[in-house]
Amino acid sequence: MEPVEINAGSYYLRHLRADDRVDDRPAILAAFSDPVSLRWLSHRVDTLRDAGDYVALRAREWAEDRRCSWAVAHQNTGELLGEVGLKDLDLAVGTAEAACWTVPEHRGRGVVSEGLAAALRFGGGALGLRRVEYHFEDGNTASRRVAEKCGFGFDRTIDRKSGRVHVWTLRLP
């Protein structure tokens, strides 16, 4: 599947880029180096090269129908503010898991909530998804707020060695 751009209201969703016109790598590196991100994100990005590999990974995942991932970008400047996505896609069954993060200086502004809501509309309409899960660890209140704002409801809690993971579910029309 080819990447799709989406008008998300205050923001627009586009694919992550690292080219001569738009370079998201510095913002990705900054986001993944932040102590809050290091606590909650499992993927590691330690260098600009790693950030470039991350951009390439997201492009491959789109092409292989495994994940739809968007940069949430400022509508006038194109600046990367965060990322939202639908991962672990099972298009035959109609399921996915939501994923998101925000560049530190843009947290608490609704960037991810608005971007994820647009991604969910795309998932339900264009991809035919019927159920999307949102996983977050115990204590991640920002993720819980995103889940609530996007209409997810509590489903279950999973106990893992690393701690408790809350699974919230959204049924799409």
GROMACS .gro file of C-alpha atoms in nm:
model
  173
    1MET     CA    1   0.000   0.000   0.000
    2GLU     CA    2   0.123   0.350  -0.077
    3PRO     CA    3   0.146   0.610   0.203
    4VAL     CA    4  -0.156   0.840   0.224
    5GLU     CA    5  -0.161   1.201   0.343
    6ILE     CA    6  -0.451   1.312   0.560
    7ASN     CA    7  -0.584   1.653   0.659
    8ALA     CA    8  -0.631   1.617   1.033
    9GLY     CA    9  -0.778   1.962   1.103
   10SER     CA   10  -0.511   2.158   1.288
   11TYR     CA   11  -0.238   1.927   1.156
   12TYR     CA   12  -0.172   1.715   0.853
   13LEU     CA   13  -0.053   1.358   0.845
   14ARG     CA   14   0.221   1.261   0.601
   15HIS     CA   15   0.485   0.991   0.580
   16LEU     CA   16   0.808   1.034   0.776
   17ARG     CA   17   1.081   1.183   0.559
   18ALA     CA   18   1.458   1.215   0.542
   19ASP     CA   19   1.528   1.379   0.208
   20ASP     CA   20   1.666   1.705   0.067
   21ARG     CA   21   1.335   1.890   0.124
   22VAL     CA   22   1.213   1.755   0.459
   23ASP     CA   23   1.433   1.590   0.720
   24ASP     CA   24   1.250   1.447   1.021
   25ARG     CA   25   1.560   1.277   1.159
   26PRO     CA   26   1.666   1.550   1.407
   27ALA     CA   27   1.315   1.566   1.558
   28ILE     CA   28   1.297   1.185   1.578
   29LEU     CA   29   1.636   1.173   1.752
   30ALA     CA   30   1.530   1.445   1.996
   31ALA     CA   31   1.202   1.270   2.074
   32PHE     CA   32   1.361   0.929   2.128
   33SER     CA   33   1.640   1.078   2.344
   34ASP     CA   34   1.394   1.243   2.583
   35PRO     CA   35   1.372   1.080   2.930
   36VAL     CA   36   0.992   1.051   2.911
   37SER     CA   37   1.012   0.881   2.571
   38LEU     CA   38   1.289   0.651   2.691
   39ARG     CA   39   1.059   0.537   2.971
   40TRP     CA   40   0.762   0.447   2.749
   41LEU     CA   41   0.894   0.369   2.398
   42SER     CA   42   1.052   0.032   2.323
   43HIS     CA   43   1.220   0.136   1.996
   44ARG     CA   44   1.565   0.295   2.040
   45VAL     CA   45   1.704   0.577   1.824
   46ASP     CA   46   2.048   0.693   1.941
   47THR     CA   47   2.197   0.860   1.630
   48LEU     CA   48   2.086   1.042   1.315
   49ARG     CA   49   2.167   0.722   1.126
   50ASP     CA   50   1.929   0.531   1.358
   51ALA     CA   51   1.666   0.797   1.287
   52GLY     CA   52   1.716   0.745   0.913
   53ASP     CA   53   1.679   0.370   0.963
   54TYR     CA   54   1.358   0.439   1.156
   55VAL     CA   55   1.217   0.640   0.864
   56ALA     CA   56   1.314   0.361   0.622
   57LEU     CA   57   1.153   0.099   0.850
   58ARG     CA   58   0.823   0.288   0.852
   59ALA     CA   59   0.829   0.309   0.470
   60ARG     CA   60   0.890  -0.068   0.444
   61GLU     CA   61   0.607  -0.140   0.686
   62TRP     CA   62   0.368   0.066   0.469
   63ALA     CA   63   0.479  -0.120   0.156
   64GLU     CA   64   0.431  -0.458   0.327
   65ASP     CA   65   0.083  -0.368   0.466
   66ARG     CA   66   0.210  -0.424   0.821
   67ARG     CA   67   0.173  -0.070   0.951
   68CYS     CA   68   0.034   0.265   0.846
   69SER     CA   69   0.241   0.534   1.011
   70TRP     CA   70   0.214   0.911   0.982
   71ALA     CA   71   0.418   1.209   1.088
   72VAL     CA   72   0.182   1.453   1.256
   73ALA     CA   73   0.306   1.775   1.096
   74HIS     CA   74   0.244   2.145   1.144
   75GLN     CA   75   0.010   2.245   0.862
   76ASN     CA   76   0.214   2.552   0.758
   77THR     CA   77   0.577   2.456   0.820
   78GLY     CA   78   0.566   2.076   0.786
   79GLU     CA   79   0.755   2.047   1.116
   80LEU     CA   80   0.733   1.700   1.272
   81LEU     CA   81   0.531   1.719   1.595
   82GLY     CA   82   0.480   1.347   1.658
   83GLU     CA   83   0.389   1.018   1.499
   84VAL     CA   84   0.068   0.815   1.494
   85GLY     CA   85   0.010   0.478   1.342
   86LEU     CA   86  -0.190   0.162   1.306
   87LYS     CA   87   0.045  -0.131   1.362
   88ASP     CA   88   0.013  -0.509   1.360
   89LEU     CA   89  -0.239  -0.470   1.080
   90ASP     CA   90  -0.453  -0.771   1.001
   91LEU     CA   91  -0.655  -0.648   0.705
   92ALA     CA   92  -0.828  -0.984   0.658
   93VAL     CA   93  -0.969  -0.980   1.012
   94GLY     CA   94  -0.995  -0.600   1.038
   95THR     CA   95  -0.776  -0.540   1.343
   96ALA     CA   96  -0.479  -0.324   1.439
   97GLU     CA   97  -0.309  -0.163   1.735
   98ALA     CA   98  -0.272   0.214   1.771
   99ALA     CA   99   0.073   0.363   1.827
  100CYS     CA  100   0.185   0.720   1.894
  101TRP     CA  101   0.445   0.952   2.038
  102THR     CA  102   0.497   1.328   2.053
  103VAL     CA  103   0.806   1.546   2.023
  104PRO     CA  104   0.866   1.671   2.381
  105GLU     CA  105   0.801   2.041   2.322
  106HIS     CA  106   0.460   1.965   2.167
  107ARG     CA  107   0.322   1.739   2.440
  108GLY     CA  108  -0.008   1.826   2.603
  109ARG     CA  109  -0.144   2.016   2.301
  110GLY     CA  110  -0.368   1.748   2.152
  111VAL     CA  111  -0.126   1.672   1.867
  112VAL     CA  112  -0.144   1.295   1.905
  113SER     CA  113  -0.514   1.282   1.994
  114GLU     CA  114  -0.614   1.476   1.684
  115GLY     CA  115  -0.369   1.288   1.462
  116LEU     CA  116  -0.471   0.947   1.593
  117ALA     CA  117  -0.842   1.030   1.552
  118ALA     CA  118  -0.775   1.102   1.182
  119ALA     CA  119  -0.574   0.780   1.147
  120LEU     CA  120  -0.860   0.584   1.304
  121ARG     CA  121  -1.109   0.735   1.058
  122PHE     CA  122  -0.879   0.626   0.774
  123GLY     CA  123  -0.846   0.279   0.929
  124GLY     CA  124  -1.221   0.233   0.957
  125GLY     CA  125  -1.302   0.380   0.615
  126ALA     CA  126  -1.018   0.299   0.376
  127LEU     CA  127  -0.882  -0.015   0.544
  128GLY     CA  128  -1.205  -0.163   0.674
  129LEU     CA  129  -1.074  -0.204   1.028
  130ARG     CA  130  -1.338  -0.309   1.278
  131ARG     CA  131  -1.138  -0.316   1.602
  132VAL     CA  132  -0.830  -0.127   1.716
  133GLU     CA  133  -0.649  -0.181   2.044
  134TYR     CA  134  -0.449   0.077   2.237
  135HIS     CA  135  -0.188  -0.055   2.483
  136PHE     CA  136  -0.022   0.153   2.753
  137GLU     CA  137   0.177   0.078   3.063
  138ASP     CA  138   0.063   0.142   3.417
  139GLY     CA  139   0.144   0.503   3.508
  140ASN     CA  140   0.144   0.641   3.152
  141THR     CA  141  -0.131   0.897   3.214
  142ALA     CA  142  -0.065   1.081   2.887
  143SER     CA  143  -0.139   0.765   2.688
  144ARG     CA  144  -0.450   0.701   2.893
  145ARG     CA  145  -0.574   1.054   2.808
  146VAL     CA  146  -0.514   0.993   2.437
  147ALA     CA  147  -0.709   0.666   2.458
  148GLU     CA  148  -0.999   0.841   2.632
  149LYS     CA  149  -1.005   1.134   2.388
  150CYS     CA  150  -1.010   0.897   2.090
  151GLY     CA  151  -1.300   0.691   2.224
  152PHE     CA  152  -1.118   0.376   2.339
  153GLY     CA  153  -1.265   0.188   2.634
  154PHE     CA  154  -1.103  -0.038   2.892
  155ASP     CA  155  -1.083  -0.400   2.780
  156ARG     CA  156  -0.831  -0.580   3.002
  157THR     CA  157  -0.502  -0.556   3.191
  158ILE     CA  158  -0.205  -0.781   3.117
  159ASP     CA  159   0.061  -0.852   3.380
  160ARG     CA  160   0.409  -0.870   3.229
  161LYS     CA  161   0.754  -0.895   3.382
  162SER     CA  162   0.806  -0.528   3.296
  163GLY     CA  163   0.477  -0.427   3.461
  164ARG     CA  164   0.106  -0.398   3.395
  165VAL     CA  165  -0.016  -0.313   3.047
  166HIS     CA  166  -0.366  -0.176   3.000
  167VAL     CA  167  -0.545  -0.272   2.680
  168TRP     CA  168  -0.825  -0.045   2.563
  169THR     CA  169  -1.037  -0.121   2.257
  170LEU     CA  170  -1.222   0.085   1.999
  171ARG     CA  171  -1.482  -0.073   1.773
  172LEU     CA  172  -1.507   0.103   1.437
  173PRO     CA  173  -1.831   0.124   1.238
   0.00000   0.00000   0.00000
